[in-house]
Short mmCIF file of C-alpha atoms in Angstrom, two decimals:
data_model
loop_
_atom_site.label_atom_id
_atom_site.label_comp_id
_atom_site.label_asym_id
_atom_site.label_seq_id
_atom_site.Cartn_x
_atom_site.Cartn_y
_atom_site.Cartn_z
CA UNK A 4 18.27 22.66 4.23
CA UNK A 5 20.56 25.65 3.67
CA UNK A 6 17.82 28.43 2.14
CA UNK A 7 14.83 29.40 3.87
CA UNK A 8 11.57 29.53 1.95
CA UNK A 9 9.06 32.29 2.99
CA UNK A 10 5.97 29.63 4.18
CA UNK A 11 3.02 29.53 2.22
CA UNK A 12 -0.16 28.12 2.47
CA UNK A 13 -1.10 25.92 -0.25
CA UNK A 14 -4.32 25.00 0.83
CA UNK A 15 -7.55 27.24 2.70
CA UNK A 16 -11.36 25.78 3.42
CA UNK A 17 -13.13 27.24 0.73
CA UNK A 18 -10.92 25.22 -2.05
CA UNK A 19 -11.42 21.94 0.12
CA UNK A 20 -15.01 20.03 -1.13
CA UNK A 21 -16.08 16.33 -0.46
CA UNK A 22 -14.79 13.97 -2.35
CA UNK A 23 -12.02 15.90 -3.74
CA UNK A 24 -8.69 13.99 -4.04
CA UNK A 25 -5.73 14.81 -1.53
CA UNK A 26 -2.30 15.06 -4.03
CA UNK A 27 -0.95 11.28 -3.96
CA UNK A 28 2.07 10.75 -2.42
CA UNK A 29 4.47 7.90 -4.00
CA UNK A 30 7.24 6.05 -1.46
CA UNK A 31 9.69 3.58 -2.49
CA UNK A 32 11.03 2.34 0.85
CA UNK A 33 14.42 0.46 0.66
CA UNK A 34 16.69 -2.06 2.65
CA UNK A 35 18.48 1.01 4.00
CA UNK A 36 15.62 3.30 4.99
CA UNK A 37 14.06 0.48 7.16
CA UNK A 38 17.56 -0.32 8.76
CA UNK A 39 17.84 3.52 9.64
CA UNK A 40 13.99 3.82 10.64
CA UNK A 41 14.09 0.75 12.62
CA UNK A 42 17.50 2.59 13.97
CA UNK A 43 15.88 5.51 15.16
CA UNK A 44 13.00 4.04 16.59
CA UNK A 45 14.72 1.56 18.59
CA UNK A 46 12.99 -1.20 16.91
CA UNK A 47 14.88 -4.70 17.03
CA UNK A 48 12.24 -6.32 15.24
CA UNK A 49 14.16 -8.66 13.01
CA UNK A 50 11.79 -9.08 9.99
CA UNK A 51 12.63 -5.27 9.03
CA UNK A 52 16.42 -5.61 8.50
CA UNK A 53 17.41 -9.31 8.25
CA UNK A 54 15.84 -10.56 5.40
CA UNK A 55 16.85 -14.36 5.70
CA UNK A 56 14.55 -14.13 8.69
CA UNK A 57 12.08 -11.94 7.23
CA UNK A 58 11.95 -15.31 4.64
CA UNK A 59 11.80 -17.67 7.44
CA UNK A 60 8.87 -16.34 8.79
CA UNK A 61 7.00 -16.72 5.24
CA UNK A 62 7.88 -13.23 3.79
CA UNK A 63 9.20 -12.13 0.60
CA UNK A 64 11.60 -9.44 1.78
CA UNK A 65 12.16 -7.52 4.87
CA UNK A 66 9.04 -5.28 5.85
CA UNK A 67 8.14 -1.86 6.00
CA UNK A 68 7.54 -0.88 9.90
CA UNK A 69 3.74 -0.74 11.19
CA UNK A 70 4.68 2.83 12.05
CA UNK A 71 6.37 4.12 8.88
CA UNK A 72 2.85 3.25 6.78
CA UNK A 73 1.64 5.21 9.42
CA UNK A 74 4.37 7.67 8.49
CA UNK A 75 3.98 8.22 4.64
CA UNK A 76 0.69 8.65 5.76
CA UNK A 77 1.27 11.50 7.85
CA UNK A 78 3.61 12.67 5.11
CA UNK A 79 1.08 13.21 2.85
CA UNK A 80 -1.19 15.23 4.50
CA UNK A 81 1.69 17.39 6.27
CA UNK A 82 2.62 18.02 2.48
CA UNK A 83 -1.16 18.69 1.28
CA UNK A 84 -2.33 20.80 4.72
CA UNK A 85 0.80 23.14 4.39
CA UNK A 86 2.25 24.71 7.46
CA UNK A 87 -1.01 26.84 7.87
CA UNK A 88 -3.19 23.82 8.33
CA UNK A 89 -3.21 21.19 11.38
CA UNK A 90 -3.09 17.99 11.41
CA UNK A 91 -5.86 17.11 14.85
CA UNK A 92 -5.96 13.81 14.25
CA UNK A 93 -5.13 10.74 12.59
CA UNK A 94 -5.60 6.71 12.73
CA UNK A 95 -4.46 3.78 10.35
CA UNK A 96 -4.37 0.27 10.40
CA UNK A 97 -1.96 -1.96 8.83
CA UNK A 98 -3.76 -4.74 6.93
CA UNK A 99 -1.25 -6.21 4.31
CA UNK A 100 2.69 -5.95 5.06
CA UNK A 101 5.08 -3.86 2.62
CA UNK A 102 8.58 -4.50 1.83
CA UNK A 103 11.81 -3.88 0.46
CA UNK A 104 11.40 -2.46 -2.62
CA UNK A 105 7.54 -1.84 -3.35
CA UNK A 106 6.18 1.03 -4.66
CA UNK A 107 3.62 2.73 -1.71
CA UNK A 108 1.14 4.99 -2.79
CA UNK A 109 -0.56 7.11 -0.25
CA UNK A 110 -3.42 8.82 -1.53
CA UNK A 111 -7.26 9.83 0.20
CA UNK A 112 -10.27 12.53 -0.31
CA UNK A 113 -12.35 14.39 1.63
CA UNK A 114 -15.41 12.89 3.14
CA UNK A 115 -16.74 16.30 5.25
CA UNK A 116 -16.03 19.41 5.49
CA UNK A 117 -17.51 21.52 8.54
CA UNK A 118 -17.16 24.09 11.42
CA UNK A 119 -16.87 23.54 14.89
CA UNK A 120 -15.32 24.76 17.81
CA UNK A 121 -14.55 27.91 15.80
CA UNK A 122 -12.51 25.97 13.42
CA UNK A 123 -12.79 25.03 9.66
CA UNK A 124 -12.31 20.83 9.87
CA UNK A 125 -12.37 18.23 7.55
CA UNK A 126 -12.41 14.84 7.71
CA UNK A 127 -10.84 12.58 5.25
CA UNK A 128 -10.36 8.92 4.30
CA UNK A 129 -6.93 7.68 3.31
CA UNK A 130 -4.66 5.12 2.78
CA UNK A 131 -1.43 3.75 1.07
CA UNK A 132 -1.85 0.77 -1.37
CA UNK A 133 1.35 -1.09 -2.95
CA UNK A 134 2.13 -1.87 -6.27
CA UNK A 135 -0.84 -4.36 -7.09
CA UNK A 136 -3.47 -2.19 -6.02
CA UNK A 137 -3.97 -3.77 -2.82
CA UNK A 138 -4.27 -1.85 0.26
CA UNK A 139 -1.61 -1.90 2.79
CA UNK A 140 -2.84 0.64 5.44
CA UNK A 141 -6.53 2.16 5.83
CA UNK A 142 -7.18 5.67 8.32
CA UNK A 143 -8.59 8.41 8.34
CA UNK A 144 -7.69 12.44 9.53
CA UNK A 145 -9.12 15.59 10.92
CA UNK A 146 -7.78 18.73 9.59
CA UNK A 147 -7.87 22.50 10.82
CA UNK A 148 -7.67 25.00 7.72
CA UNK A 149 -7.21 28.67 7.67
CA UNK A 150 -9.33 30.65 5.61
CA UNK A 151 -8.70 32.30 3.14
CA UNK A 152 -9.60 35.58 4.89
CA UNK A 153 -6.50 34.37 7.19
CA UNK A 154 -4.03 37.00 7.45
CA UNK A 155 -1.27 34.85 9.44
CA UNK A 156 0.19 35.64 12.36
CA UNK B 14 -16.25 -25.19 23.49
CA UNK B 15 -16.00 -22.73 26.07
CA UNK B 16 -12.00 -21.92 26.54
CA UNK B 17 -10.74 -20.98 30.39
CA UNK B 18 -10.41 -17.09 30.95
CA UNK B 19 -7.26 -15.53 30.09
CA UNK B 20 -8.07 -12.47 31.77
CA UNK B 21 -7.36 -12.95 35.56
CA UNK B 22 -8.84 -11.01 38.17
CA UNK B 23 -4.97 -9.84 38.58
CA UNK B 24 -5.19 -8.65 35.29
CA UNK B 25 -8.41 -7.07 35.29
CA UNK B 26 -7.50 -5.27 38.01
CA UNK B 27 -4.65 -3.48 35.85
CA UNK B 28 -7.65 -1.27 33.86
CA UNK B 29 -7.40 1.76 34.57
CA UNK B 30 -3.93 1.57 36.61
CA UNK B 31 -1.51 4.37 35.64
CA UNK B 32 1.98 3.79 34.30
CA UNK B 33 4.55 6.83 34.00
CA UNK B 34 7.47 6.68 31.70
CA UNK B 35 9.65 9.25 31.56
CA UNK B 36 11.06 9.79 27.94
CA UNK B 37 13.70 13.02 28.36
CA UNK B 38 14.02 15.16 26.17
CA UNK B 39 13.89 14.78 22.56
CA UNK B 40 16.79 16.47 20.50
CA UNK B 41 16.50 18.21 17.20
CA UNK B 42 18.95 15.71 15.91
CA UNK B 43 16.27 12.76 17.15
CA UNK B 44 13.40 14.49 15.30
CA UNK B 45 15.36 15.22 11.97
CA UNK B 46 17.23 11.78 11.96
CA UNK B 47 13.55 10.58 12.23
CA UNK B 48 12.45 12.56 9.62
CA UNK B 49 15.35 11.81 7.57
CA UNK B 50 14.36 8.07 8.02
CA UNK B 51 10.20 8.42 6.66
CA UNK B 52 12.08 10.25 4.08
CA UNK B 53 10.18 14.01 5.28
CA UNK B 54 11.73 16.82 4.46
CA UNK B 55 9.01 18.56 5.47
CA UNK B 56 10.83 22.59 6.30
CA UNK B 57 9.14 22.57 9.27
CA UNK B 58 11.15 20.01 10.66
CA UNK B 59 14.46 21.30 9.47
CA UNK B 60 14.47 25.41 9.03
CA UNK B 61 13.76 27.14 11.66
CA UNK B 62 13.63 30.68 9.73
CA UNK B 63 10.73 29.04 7.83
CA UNK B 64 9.11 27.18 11.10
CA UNK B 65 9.43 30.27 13.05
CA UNK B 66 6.98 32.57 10.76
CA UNK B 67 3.80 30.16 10.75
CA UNK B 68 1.55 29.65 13.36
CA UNK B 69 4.32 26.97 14.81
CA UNK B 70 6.63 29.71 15.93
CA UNK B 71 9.55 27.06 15.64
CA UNK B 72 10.63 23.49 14.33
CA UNK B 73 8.49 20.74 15.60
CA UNK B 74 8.48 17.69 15.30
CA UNK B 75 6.50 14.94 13.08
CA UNK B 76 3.25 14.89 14.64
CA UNK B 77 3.39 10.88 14.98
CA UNK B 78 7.14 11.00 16.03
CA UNK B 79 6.71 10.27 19.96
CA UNK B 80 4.35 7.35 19.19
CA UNK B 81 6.36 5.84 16.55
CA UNK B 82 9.08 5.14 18.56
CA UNK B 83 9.23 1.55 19.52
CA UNK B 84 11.30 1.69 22.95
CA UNK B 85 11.95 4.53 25.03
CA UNK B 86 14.68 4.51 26.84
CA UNK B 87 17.59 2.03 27.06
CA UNK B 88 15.56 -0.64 25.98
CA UNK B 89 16.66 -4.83 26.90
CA UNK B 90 19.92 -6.13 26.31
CA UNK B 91 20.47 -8.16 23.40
CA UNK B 92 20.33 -11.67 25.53
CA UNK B 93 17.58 -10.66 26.71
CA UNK B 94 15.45 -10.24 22.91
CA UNK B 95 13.58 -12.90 21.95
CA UNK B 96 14.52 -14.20 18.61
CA UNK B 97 12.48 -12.27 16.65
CA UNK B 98 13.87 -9.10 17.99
CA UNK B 99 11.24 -8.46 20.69
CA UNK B 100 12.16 -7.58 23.75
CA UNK B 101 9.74 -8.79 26.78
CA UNK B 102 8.27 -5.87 28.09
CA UNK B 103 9.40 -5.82 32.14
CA UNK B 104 7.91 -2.78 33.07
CA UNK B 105 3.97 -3.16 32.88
CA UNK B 106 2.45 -6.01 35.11
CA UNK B 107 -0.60 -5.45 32.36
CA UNK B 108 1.56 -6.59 29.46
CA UNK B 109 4.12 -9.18 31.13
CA UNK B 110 4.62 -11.12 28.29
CA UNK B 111 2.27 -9.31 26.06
CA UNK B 112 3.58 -8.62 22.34
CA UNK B 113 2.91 -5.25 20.58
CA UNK B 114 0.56 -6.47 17.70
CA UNK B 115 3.00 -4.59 15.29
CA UNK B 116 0.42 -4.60 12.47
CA UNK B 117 -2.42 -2.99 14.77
CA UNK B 118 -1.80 0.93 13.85
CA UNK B 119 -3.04 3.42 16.16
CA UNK B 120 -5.48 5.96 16.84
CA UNK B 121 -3.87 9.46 17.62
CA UNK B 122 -5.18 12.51 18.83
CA UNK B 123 -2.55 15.30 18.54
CA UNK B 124 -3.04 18.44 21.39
CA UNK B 125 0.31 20.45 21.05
CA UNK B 126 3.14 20.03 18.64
CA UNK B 127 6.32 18.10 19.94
CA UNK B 128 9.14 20.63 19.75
CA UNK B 129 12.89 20.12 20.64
CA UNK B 130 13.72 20.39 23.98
CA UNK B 131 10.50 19.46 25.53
CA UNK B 132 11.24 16.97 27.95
CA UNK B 133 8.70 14.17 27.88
CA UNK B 134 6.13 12.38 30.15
CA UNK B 135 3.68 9.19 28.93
CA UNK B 136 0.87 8.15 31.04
CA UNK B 137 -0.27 5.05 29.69
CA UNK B 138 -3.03 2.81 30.84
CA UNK B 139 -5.19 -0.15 29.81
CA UNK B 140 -8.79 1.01 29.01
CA UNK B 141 -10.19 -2.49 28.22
CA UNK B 142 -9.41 -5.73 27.89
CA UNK B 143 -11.11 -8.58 26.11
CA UNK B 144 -10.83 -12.06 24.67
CA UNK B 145 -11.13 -13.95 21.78
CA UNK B 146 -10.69 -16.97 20.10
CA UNK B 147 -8.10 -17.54 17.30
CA UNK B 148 -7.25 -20.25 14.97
CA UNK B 149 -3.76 -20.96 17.65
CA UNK B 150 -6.23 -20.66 20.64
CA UNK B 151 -7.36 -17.97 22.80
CA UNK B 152 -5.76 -14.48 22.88
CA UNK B 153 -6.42 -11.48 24.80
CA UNK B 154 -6.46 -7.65 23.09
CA UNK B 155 -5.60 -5.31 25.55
CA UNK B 156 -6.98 -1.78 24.48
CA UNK B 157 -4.61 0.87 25.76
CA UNK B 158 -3.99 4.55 25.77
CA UNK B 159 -0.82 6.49 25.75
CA UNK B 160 -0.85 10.52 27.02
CA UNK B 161 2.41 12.30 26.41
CA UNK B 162 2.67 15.48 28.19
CA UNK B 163 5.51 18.37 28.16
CA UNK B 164 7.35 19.89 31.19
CA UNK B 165 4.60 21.97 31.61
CA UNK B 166 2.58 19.09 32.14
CA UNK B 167 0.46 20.35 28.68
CA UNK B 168 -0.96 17.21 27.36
CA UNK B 169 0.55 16.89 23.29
CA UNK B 170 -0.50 13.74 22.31
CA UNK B 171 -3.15 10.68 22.44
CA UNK B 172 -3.02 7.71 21.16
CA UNK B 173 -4.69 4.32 21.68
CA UNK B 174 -4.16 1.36 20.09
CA UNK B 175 -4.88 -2.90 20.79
CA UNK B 176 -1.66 -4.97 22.38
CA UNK B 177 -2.35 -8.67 22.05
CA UNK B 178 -1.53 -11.27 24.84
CA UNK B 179 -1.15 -15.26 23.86
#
């Protein structure tokens, strides 16, 4: 990152309805980002970087971490909130593995949209599904939005 | 068929009990190598011109960044990781020989962003504890919560999530 972009927020509570679509996010992990993530995690787990025992334990390829569904996840709606929005909370669960080389989509839309605490929250579903369709990681979030009477700081 | 209890009165006993872990402080290399890693390029991780005029003030980190870290801290040696990779976990009576149920995901709850230079605190305890029967015999989920708190003792972030025990 060498230029600084004057921050901008992308997204206020009035444009935010239910069922509207959060912008999909596409991930193509490789062999090399799961060495490095399992690197920087401290994560020995073998069936993320040696794929021979990955195969021994009945999988195709070496898997994407529990955590970095979780991730690409949190990716998404970092990207879609914009740096005027908070993220308040956030849970997934991982019910099919990923690996080497699939194509992860994260996508999710808004399920409630609502005021409390003095805040403007919504509440979305969410989740990343591979290739096939099938769905690797299920959650849900709580966002804070400005609005778009928000002057910033 | 009624299977013995796995859940000792020992191990009961551990609900509730409080286990500190210091983490030190995290670096902005450790948050942007992390970053790097999801593939996040996310500016406010890495410019601090742009972090520093919204409401952040500064770079922070990933929101999930303290909880996806698998081992704080040295971590075992490599004779002592199990063949799959897994280190025993020494340190809490409540999950002596318990493996992290990689797949489970967690539950976060996120207070106060995680900025560099913090220096880091988790408070972790078992809220609940329960068994079950599987198709390998009976197993035991251990519901647990994680608080990680700054050197101002502000609480940043919760997270719970399910640790099985065969």
């Amino acid at each position: 990152m060498t230029q600084s972009a004057m921050p901008q927020q992308r997204l206020y509570i009035e444009a935010v309805r239910e069922g509207m679509e959060i912008p999909p996010l596409v991930k193509h992990p490789t062999q090399v980002a799961l060495f490095r993530h399992s690197a920087v995690t401290w994560n020995a787990h073998r069936i993320h970087y040696d794929k021979e025992y990955a195969q021994a334990e009945g999988h195709t390829d070496v898997l994407v971490q529990g955590h970095l569904h979780g991730a690409y996840l949190v990716q998404m709606l970092m990207d879609w909130i914009g740096p005027f929005g908070v993220l308040k909370k956030f849970a997934w669960s991982n019910r099919r593995p990923g690996f080497a080389g699939d194509t992860l989509s994260c996508r999710g839309r808004v399920t409630r949209v609502y005021a409390e605490g003095g805040e403007h929250l919504a509440d979305c579903e969410i989740w990343e599904e591979n290739q096939h369709g099938e769905i690797c990681a299920p959650g849900t979030a709580t966002i804070a939005l400005p609005s778009s009477g928000f002057r910033g700081t | 068929m009624t299977a013995e209890s796995l859940i000792t009165d020992e191990l009961r006993a551990q609900i509730g009990v409080e286990h500190e872990t210091l983490l030190g402080e995290i670096t902005l290399l450790d948050i942007q190598r992390y970053a790097l890693t999801v593939g996040d390029l996310n500016p406010l991780y890495f410019d601090e011109e742009y972090a520093r005029q919204t409401p952040y003030g500064g770079i922070i980190a990933p929101p999930n960044y303290l909880t996806a870290v698998i081992t704080w801290g040295l971590g075992p040696q490599e004779a002592e990781l199990s063949v799959d990779g897994l280190g025993l976990r020494r340190n809490e009576q409540a999950e002596r020989n318990a493996r992290r149920r990689m797949a489970g995901g967690q539950q976060l709850e996120f207070h106060q962003p995680v900025r560099p230079g913090d220096v880091i605190r988790c408070v972790s305890r078992a809220t609940d504890m329960e068994q079950r029967e599987g198709k390998s015999g009976p197993f035991v989920l251990i519901i647990a919560e994680q608080r990680y708190f700054n050197q101002r003792d502000e609480l940043l972030v919760t997270c719970r999530q399910t640790a099985i025990m065969r």
